mmCIF file of C-alpha atoms in Angstrom:
data_model
loop_
_atom_site.group_PDB
_atom_site.id
_atom_site.type_symbol
_atom_site.label_atom_id
_atom_site.label_comp_id
_atom_site.label_asym_id
_atom_site.label_seq_id
_atom_site.Cartn_x
_atom_site.Cartn_y
_atom_site.Cartn_z
ATOM 1 C CA MET A 379 98.845 77.402 106.453
ATOM 2 C CA THR A 380 100.557 79.328 109.241
ATOM 3 C CA ASN A 381 99.712 82.861 110.282
ATOM 4 C CA GLU A 382 103.334 84.037 110.531
ATOM 5 C CA ARG A 383 104.389 86.937 108.338
ATOM 6 C CA TYR A 384 105.559 85.611 104.979
ATOM 7 C CA LYS A 385 106.346 88.351 102.507
ATOM 8 C CA MET A 386 107.715 88.423 98.986
ATOM 9 C CA ARG A 387 111.333 88.416 100.189
ATOM 10 C CA ASP A 388 110.643 85.297 102.289
ATOM 11 C CA PHE A 389 108.985 83.550 99.355
ATOM 12 C CA ALA A 390 111.883 84.531 97.073
ATOM 13 C CA ARG A 391 114.490 83.287 99.563
ATOM 14 C CA VAL A 392 112.770 79.913 99.993
ATOM 15 C CA HIS A 393 112.368 79.306 96.251
ATOM 16 C CA GLY A 394 115.519 80.983 94.977
ATOM 17 C CA PHE A 395 113.624 83.722 93.126
ATOM 18 C CA LYS A 396 115.077 87.091 92.175
ATOM 19 C CA ILE A 397 113.333 90.237 93.355
ATOM 20 C CA GLU A 398 112.554 93.406 91.434
ATOM 21 C CA LYS A 399 110.289 96.319 92.309
ATOM 22 C CA HIS A 400 106.854 94.876 93.132
ATOM 23 C CA SER A 401 107.765 91.522 91.550
ATOM 24 C CA CYS A 402 109.798 88.345 91.817
ATOM 25 C CA PHE A 403 110.619 85.596 89.336
ATOM 26 C CA GLY A 404 112.403 82.279 89.040
ATOM 27 C CA SER A 405 111.982 78.568 88.459
ATOM 28 C CA TYR A 406 109.210 76.784 90.373
ATOM 29 C CA ALA A 407 109.181 72.992 89.985
ATOM 30 C CA GLY A 408 110.949 73.468 86.664
ATOM 31 C CA TYR A 409 108.534 76.108 85.271
ATOM 32 C CA ARG A 410 109.503 79.747 84.783
ATOM 33 C CA VAL A 411 107.233 81.824 87.028
ATOM 34 C CA HIS A 412 106.761 85.578 87.465
ATOM 35 C CA ILE A 413 104.759 87.182 90.279
ATOM 36 C CA ARG A 414 103.815 90.856 90.346
ATOM 37 C CA TYR A 415 102.254 92.041 93.589
ATOM 38 C CA ARG A 416 101.131 95.573 94.427
ATOM 39 C CA PRO A 417 98.482 95.808 97.166
ATOM 40 C CA LEU A 418 97.000 98.965 95.592
ATOM 41 C CA GLY A 419 97.462 97.817 91.995
ATOM 42 C CA ASN A 420 94.789 96.763 89.539
ATOM 43 C CA PRO A 421 95.046 93.832 89.652
ATOM 44 C CA SER A 422 96.919 93.614 92.927
ATOM 45 C CA CYS A 423 98.423 90.224 92.071
ATOM 46 C CA LEU A 424 99.345 88.815 88.661
ATOM 47 C CA LEU A 425 100.896 85.361 88.394
ATOM 48 C CA THR A 426 102.449 84.130 85.128
ATOM 49 C CA VAL A 427 103.603 80.569 84.416
ATOM 50 C CA VAL A 428 105.556 80.220 81.174
ATOM 51 C CA THR A 429 104.833 77.148 79.025
ATOM 52 C CA ASN A 430 104.006 76.191 75.456
ATOM 53 C CA THR A 431 100.220 75.790 75.252
ATOM 54 C CA LYS A 432 99.889 74.991 71.539
ATOM 55 C CA GLY A 433 97.045 72.539 70.987
ATOM 56 C CA LYS A 434 96.124 72.568 74.680
ATOM 57 C CA ASP A 435 95.051 76.171 75.241
ATOM 58 C CA LYS A 436 91.313 75.371 75.350
ATOM 59 C CA GLU A 437 91.951 72.481 77.727
ATOM 60 C CA LEU A 438 93.951 74.778 80.012
ATOM 61 C CA GLU A 439 91.252 77.473 79.932
ATOM 62 C CA LYS A 440 88.646 74.889 80.931
ATOM 63 C CA TYR A 441 90.812 73.798 83.868
ATOM 64 C CA LEU A 442 91.168 77.391 85.082
ATOM 65 C CA GLU A 443 87.426 77.996 84.680
ATOM 66 C CA ARG A 444 86.508 74.826 86.603
ATOM 67 C CA HIS A 445 88.910 75.631 89.438
ATOM 68 C CA LYS A 446 88.725 79.439 89.562
ATOM 69 C CA LYS A 447 86.958 79.385 92.938
ATOM 70 C CA GLU A 448 89.463 76.948 94.421
ATOM 71 C CA LEU A 449 92.353 79.008 92.995
ATOM 72 C CA LYS A 450 90.680 82.280 94.110
ATOM 73 C CA LEU A 451 90.926 83.730 90.594
ATOM 74 C CA SER A 452 89.297 87.036 89.726
ATOM 75 C CA ALA A 453 90.651 86.807 86.166
ATOM 76 C CA TYR A 454 92.689 84.393 84.060
ATOM 77 C CA GLY A 455 93.892 83.924 80.512
ATOM 78 C CA VAL A 456 96.020 81.717 78.280
ATOM 79 C CA VAL A 457 98.492 83.891 76.367
ATOM 80 C CA GLY A 458 101.222 83.292 73.807
ATOM 81 C CA ILE A 459 103.875 82.362 76.370
ATOM 82 C CA GLY A 460 101.748 80.478 78.903
ATOM 83 C CA LEU A 461 99.071 81.387 81.395
ATOM 84 C CA MET A 462 98.342 84.489 83.450
ATOM 85 C CA VAL A 463 96.044 84.443 86.470
ATOM 86 C CA SER A 464 95.000 87.102 88.931
ATOM 87 C CA PRO A 465 94.295 85.588 92.373
ATOM 88 C CA GLN A 466 92.255 87.791 94.687
ATOM 89 C CA LEU A 467 94.156 87.530 97.956
ATOM 90 C CA TYR A 468 93.976 89.664 101.089
ATOM 91 C CA THR A 469 95.924 87.876 103.853
ATOM 92 C CA ASN A 470 98.887 85.479 103.887
ATOM 93 C CA VAL A 471 99.317 86.352 100.215
ATOM 94 C CA PHE A 472 102.525 84.465 99.472
ATOM 95 C CA ARG A 473 101.519 81.429 101.531
ATOM 96 C CA GLN A 474 98.384 81.215 99.418
ATOM 97 C CA LEU A 475 100.381 81.812 96.231
ATOM 98 C CA GLU A 476 102.469 78.751 97.070
ATOM 99 C CA GLU A 477 99.317 76.660 97.310
ATOM 100 C CA ILE A 478 97.962 78.091 94.034
ATOM 101 C CA LEU A 479 101.282 77.508 92.267
ATOM 102 C CA ASP A 480 101.478 73.937 93.543
ATOM 103 C CA LYS A 481 98.039 73.194 92.080
ATOM 104 C CA ILE A 482 98.660 74.904 88.724
ATOM 105 C CA VAL A 483 102.136 73.467 88.241
ATOM 106 C CA GLY A 484 100.881 70.050 89.348
ATOM 107 C CA TYR A 485 98.214 70.193 86.642
ATOM 108 C CA LEU A 486 100.716 71.328 83.999
ATOM 109 C CA ARG A 487 103.165 68.549 84.902
ATOM 110 C CA LYS A 488 100.443 65.878 84.986
ATOM 111 C CA ASN A 489 99.157 66.939 81.555
ATOM 112 C CA ASN A 490 102.611 67.137 79.948
ATOM 113 C CA PHE A 491 102.827 70.891 79.477
ATOM 114 C CA PRO A 492 106.522 71.656 78.783
ATOM 115 C CA ASP A 493 108.608 73.348 81.481
ATOM 116 C CA GLY A 494 111.328 75.998 81.372
ATOM 117 C CA GLU A 495 113.674 73.861 79.280
ATOM 118 C CA VAL A 496 111.334 74.145 76.300
ATOM 119 C CA CYS A 497 110.807 77.245 74.144
ATOM 120 C CA PRO A 498 107.290 78.589 74.860
ATOM 121 C CA TYR A 499 106.970 79.846 71.270
ATOM 122 C CA CYS A 500 107.724 76.680 69.280
ATOM 123 C CA GLY A 501 107.521 73.951 71.927
ATOM 124 C CA LYS A 502 110.964 72.488 71.118
ATOM 125 C CA GLY A 503 113.804 71.865 73.568
ATOM 126 C CA LEU A 504 116.174 74.747 74.137
ATOM 127 C CA GLU A 505 119.478 72.908 74.630
ATOM 128 C CA ALA A 506 122.398 75.200 73.707
ATOM 129 C CA ASP A 507 120.412 77.500 71.421
ATOM 130 C CA ARG A 508 118.755 79.654 74.057
ATOM 131 C CA THR A 509 118.355 83.371 74.628
ATOM 132 C CA GLU A 510 117.247 84.922 77.905
ATOM 133 C CA MET A 511 114.560 87.468 77.081
ATOM 134 C CA LEU A 512 111.543 89.342 78.390
ATOM 135 C CA GLU A 513 108.075 89.723 76.950
ATOM 136 C CA SER A 514 105.823 92.230 78.696
ATOM 137 C CA GLY A 515 108.244 92.160 81.628
ATOM 138 C CA ILE A 516 108.127 88.347 81.989
ATOM 139 C CA PRO A 517 111.621 86.758 81.902
ATOM 140 C CA PHE A 518 112.142 83.345 80.278
ATOM 141 C CA ALA A 519 114.349 81.539 77.751
ATOM 142 C CA ALA A 520 113.566 80.983 74.057
ATOM 143 C CA HIS A 521 115.365 80.052 70.856
ATOM 144 C CA GLU A 522 117.285 82.912 69.254
ATOM 145 C CA VAL A 523 115.226 82.577 66.073
ATOM 146 C CA CYS A 524 111.969 82.642 68.086
ATOM 147 C CA PHE A 525 113.159 85.738 69.947
ATOM 148 C CA GLU A 526 113.977 87.483 66.658
ATOM 149 C CA ARG A 527 110.563 86.549 65.282
ATOM 150 C CA ALA A 528 108.785 87.921 68.388
ATOM 151 C CA LEU A 529 110.866 91.103 68.253
ATOM 152 C CA ALA A 530 110.067 91.579 64.558
ATOM 153 C CA ALA A 531 106.348 91.144 65.272
ATOM 154 C CA ALA A 532 106.559 93.738 68.052
ATOM 155 C CA ARG A 533 108.363 96.177 65.764
ATOM 156 C CA GLN A 534 105.802 95.621 63.031
ATOM 157 C CA LYS A 535 103.001 96.320 65.477
ATOM 158 C CA GLU A 536 104.769 99.489 66.617
ATOM 159 C CA ALA A 537 105.293 100.611 63.012
ATOM 160 C CA ALA A 538 101.602 100.068 62.284
ATOM 161 C CA GLU A 539 100.682 102.161 65.328
ATOM 162 C CA GLN A 540 103.126 104.903 64.376
ATOM 163 C CA GLY A 541 101.700 104.915 60.855
ATOM 164 C CA ARG A 542 98.132 105.222 62.093
ATOM 165 C CA LYS A 543 96.564 108.527 61.110
ATOM 166 C CA ASP A 544 96.336 111.057 63.910
ATOM 167 C CA HIS A 545 92.794 112.468 63.953
ATOM 168 C CA LEU A 546 93.863 115.595 65.786
ATOM 169 C CA LEU A 547 90.635 117.585 65.520
ATOM 170 C CA ARG A 548 88.510 114.619 66.577
ATOM 171 C CA GLY A 549 90.828 114.044 69.539
ATOM 172 C CA ILE A 550 90.494 117.702 70.550
ATOM 173 C CA LEU A 551 86.703 117.398 70.300
ATOM 174 C CA GLY A 552 86.771 114.338 72.580
ATOM 175 C CA ALA A 553 88.910 116.147 75.151
ATOM 176 C CA LEU A 554 86.630 119.203 75.068
ATOM 177 C CA LEU A 555 83.555 117.003 75.486
ATOM 178 C CA ALA A 556 85.136 115.460 78.582
ATOM 179 C CA GLY A 557 86.014 118.952 79.821
ATOM 180 C CA VAL A 558 82.410 120.150 79.440
ATOM 181 C CA VAL A 559 81.085 117.101 81.332
ATOM 182 C CA ALA A 560 83.657 117.723 84.092
ATOM 183 C CA ALA A 561 82.570 121.372 84.216
ATOM 184 C CA ALA A 562 78.977 120.210 84.751
ATOM 185 C CA VAL A 563 80.180 117.923 87.547
ATOM 186 C CA PHE A 564 81.964 120.908 89.114
ATOM 187 C CA ALA A 565 78.751 122.954 89.025
ATOM 188 C CA VAL A 566 76.733 120.192 90.712
ATOM 189 C CA LEU A 567 79.351 119.662 93.430
ATOM 190 C CA PHE A 568 79.604 123.399 93.968
ATOM 191 C CA LEU A 569 75.838 123.715 94.421
ATOM 192 C CA TRP A 570 75.936 120.974 97.052
ATOM 193 C CA TRP A 571 79.104 121.784 99.004
ATOM 194 C CA GLU A 572 80.566 124.958 97.475
ATOM 195 C CA PHE A 573 83.590 122.795 96.655
ATOM 196 C CA GLY A 574 83.704 121.311 93.164
ATOM 197 C CA ALA A 575 87.435 120.968 92.452
ATOM 198 C CA LEU A 576 87.262 117.155 92.482
ATOM 199 C CA ALA A 577 85.822 117.478 88.989
ATOM 200 C CA ALA A 578 89.252 118.601 87.716
ATOM 201 C CA LEU A 579 90.594 115.074 88.164
ATOM 202 C CA VAL A 580 87.577 113.713 86.302
ATOM 203 C CA GLY A 581 88.231 116.160 83.477
ATOM 204 C CA ALA A 582 91.932 115.354 83.136
ATOM 205 C CA LEU A 583 91.508 111.564 83.171
ATOM 206 C CA SER A 584 88.397 111.389 80.990
ATOM 207 C CA GLY A 585 89.859 114.027 78.672
ATOM 208 C CA GLY A 586 92.914 111.903 77.989
ATOM 209 C CA TRP A 587 90.749 108.822 77.480
ATOM 210 C CA LEU A 588 88.233 110.463 75.127
ATOM 211 C CA TYR A 589 91.032 112.148 73.171
ATOM 212 C CA GLY A 590 92.230 108.655 72.235
ATOM 213 C CA LYS A 591 88.748 107.196 71.766
ATOM 214 C CA PHE A 592 87.915 109.922 69.264
ATOM 215 C CA GLY A 593 90.964 109.005 67.184
ATOM 216 C CA GLY A 594 93.735 111.236 68.536
ATOM 217 C CA LYS A 595 97.145 109.623 68.999
ATOM 218 C CA ASN A 596 98.886 109.433 72.335
ATOM 219 C CA THR A 597 101.307 112.315 71.859
ATOM 220 C CA LEU A 598 102.764 115.024 74.066
ATOM 221 C CA PHE A 599 100.252 117.451 72.509
ATOM 222 C CA ARG A 600 97.434 115.281 73.942
ATOM 223 C CA VAL A 601 98.908 115.581 77.451
ATOM 224 C CA VAL A 602 99.379 119.362 77.235
ATOM 225 C CA PHE A 603 96.047 120.097 75.557
ATOM 226 C CA VAL A 604 94.035 118.065 78.069
ATOM 227 C CA PHE A 605 95.764 119.844 80.964
ATOM 228 C CA PHE A 606 95.054 123.379 79.721
ATOM 229 C CA SER A 607 91.550 122.674 78.394
ATOM 230 C CA THR A 608 90.571 121.106 81.718
ATOM 231 C CA LEU A 609 92.109 123.977 83.695
ATOM 232 C CA ILE A 610 90.444 126.692 81.613
ATOM 233 C CA LEU A 611 86.999 125.041 81.659
ATOM 234 C CA GLN A 612 87.176 124.384 85.403
ATOM 235 C CA LEU A 613 88.170 127.975 86.192
ATOM 236 C CA ALA A 614 85.525 129.280 83.799
ATOM 237 C CA VAL A 615 82.700 127.282 85.343
ATOM 238 C CA TYR A 616 83.891 128.292 88.814
ATOM 239 C CA GLY A 617 83.730 131.920 87.773
ATOM 240 C CA ILE A 618 80.202 131.410 86.409
ATOM 241 C CA CYS A 619 79.133 129.710 89.658
ATOM 242 C CA LEU A 620 80.475 132.612 91.717
ATOM 243 C CA TYR A 621 78.709 135.097 89.432
ATOM 244 C CA LEU A 622 75.364 133.280 89.697
ATOM 245 C CA GLN A 623 75.767 132.948 93.460
ATOM 246 C CA ALA A 624 76.328 136.694 93.908
ATOM 247 C CA PRO A 625 73.419 139.030 94.780
ATOM 248 C CA PRO A 626 71.710 140.721 91.777
ATOM 249 C CA ALA A 627 73.439 143.893 90.576
ATOM 250 C CA GLU A 628 73.080 146.388 87.748
ATOM 251 C CA SER A 629 76.441 145.612 86.102
ATOM 252 C CA ILE A 630 79.141 142.965 85.917
ATOM 253 C CA GLY A 631 81.522 145.382 87.626
ATOM 254 C CA GLU A 632 79.265 145.597 90.671
ATOM 255 C CA VAL A 633 79.035 141.785 90.840
ATOM 256 C CA LEU A 634 82.815 141.470 90.699
ATOM 257 C CA ALA A 635 83.169 144.158 93.346
ATOM 258 C CA GLY A 636 80.772 142.223 95.565
ATOM 259 C CA ILE A 637 82.780 139.028 95.147
ATOM 260 C CA GLY A 638 85.967 140.946 95.949
ATOM 261 C CA GLY A 639 84.350 142.368 99.048
ATOM 262 C CA ARG A 640 83.376 138.895 100.262
ATOM 263 C CA LEU A 641 86.942 137.705 99.702
ATOM 264 C CA ARG A 642 88.237 140.499 101.915
ATOM 265 C CA GLU A 643 85.643 140.283 104.645
ATOM 266 C CA GLU A 644 84.387 136.674 104.884
ATOM 267 C CA VAL A 645 87.018 134.201 106.073
ATOM 268 C CA GLY A 646 84.940 131.107 105.224
ATOM 269 C CA PHE A 647 84.293 132.344 101.678
ATOM 270 C CA ARG A 648 87.974 133.199 101.225
ATOM 271 C CA VAL A 649 89.095 129.756 102.449
ATOM 272 C CA LEU A 650 86.707 127.943 100.087
ATOM 273 C CA PHE A 651 87.799 130.157 97.199
ATOM 274 C CA ILE A 652 91.477 129.363 97.785
ATOM 275 C CA LEU A 653 90.782 125.649 98.255
ATOM 276 C CA ASN A 654 88.816 125.442 95.016
ATOM 277 C CA ILE A 655 91.546 127.214 93.017
ATOM 278 C CA VAL A 656 94.395 125.211 94.555
ATOM 279 C CA PHE A 657 92.680 121.847 94.174
ATOM 280 C CA ILE A 658 91.603 122.570 90.603
ATOM 281 C CA VAL A 659 95.270 123.034 89.701
ATOM 282 C CA VAL A 660 96.579 120.168 91.861
ATOM 283 C CA LEU A 661 94.029 117.577 90.712
ATOM 284 C CA ASP A 662 94.368 118.644 87.082
ATOM 285 C CA MET A 663 98.119 118.140 87.498
ATOM 286 C CA ALA A 664 97.540 114.704 89.062
ATOM 287 C CA GLY A 665 95.473 113.617 86.071
ATOM 288 C CA THR A 666 98.080 115.091 83.728
ATOM 289 C CA ILE A 667 100.848 113.118 85.423
ATOM 290 C CA PHE A 668 98.823 109.939 84.795
ATOM 291 C CA ASN A 669 98.381 110.924 81.130
ATOM 292 C CA PHE A 670 102.089 111.680 80.818
ATOM 293 C CA ILE A 671 103.050 108.302 82.310
ATOM 294 C CA SER A 672 100.718 106.647 79.785
ATOM 295 C CA TYR A 673 102.418 108.602 76.998
ATOM 296 C CA ARG A 674 105.903 107.586 78.158
ATOM 297 C CA ARG A 675 104.921 103.941 78.533
ATOM 298 C CA GLU A 676 103.514 103.830 75.025
ATOM 299 C CA ARG A 677 106.651 105.402 73.574
ATOM 300 C CA ALA A 678 108.793 102.742 75.252
ATOM 301 C CA ARG A 679 106.577 99.722 74.678
ATOM 302 C CA ILE A 680 108.847 97.949 72.136
ATOM 303 C CA PHE A 681 111.644 97.880 74.700
ATOM 304 C CA LEU A 682 109.206 96.717 77.365
ATOM 305 C CA LEU A 683 107.295 94.254 75.200
ATOM 306 C CA VAL A 684 110.089 92.138 73.701
ATOM 307 C CA ARG A 685 113.779 92.535 74.522
ATOM 308 C CA ARG A 686 116.847 90.611 75.573
ATOM 309 C CA ALA A 687 117.289 90.145 79.300
ATOM 310 C CA GLU A 688 120.134 91.826 81.125
ATOM 311 C CA PRO A 689 122.380 89.442 83.135
ATOM 312 C CA SER A 690 120.543 90.373 86.349
ATOM 313 C CA GLU A 691 117.139 89.643 84.799
ATOM 314 C CA GLY A 692 117.634 86.037 83.724
ATOM 315 C CA CYS A 693 117.297 82.986 85.943
#
């Protein structure tokens, strides 16, 4: 293995792969292969080899388990259209991917796993009856009837999800529970450093997650409710912290006047106050953007899960 720079575009040029954002795909030794690589992703690298595994899935899983150290795999799985592996690579990524692909494809060829000229769904030759398609973003060819069957299954799954009851009140309770925990985190951080706004991100992300775990559906209401509930609880607990931090006084008005006086006279206090407010809003927004992206992805998952390939997406 050489130490020269060898990036995705170099790998794609050598093997005749097409490039998309953070991914490339094509035919490797006759097998349809898709590589997604994002250094900051989770996982950072996901390699898919398309093949029909019917009757040999357990055998293939055993091979991957036996050789996971040699193949540098942090995770692997045999799915409906082939195998997916996640190599944990840090340097010379695409040089190492070539070595990993050579070993995997060599095993598949030696053990008579069908290549890209065979439908991964039914295991029969494609010949003239072939449709270029994508499943979960992986491009490959299948029989028209197999494509229609996969699309119908995806639509049925979507219909079942759409028909699932939305436990709105339980979802709200889950989001509020996450908000209360995040408020407690804010209070602890504030006691330590007088800066607790990092808890807003915790509240927004965990709020969206618990909303779903408690039975609420992934709707636009979920995104909006989690944003405002997190914001209100964070600002409320910050106000309580400032009140408890203030010197004892005979009335709430005097306490508020004292806080106002510190804001006018103490630069350090004023800077921390502004930073807490700004970062509460910014980090709550960051978590909300993540929740909104999740919402949009779920709304579009039929199109993303199973669809015909555009001319530029096929091999």
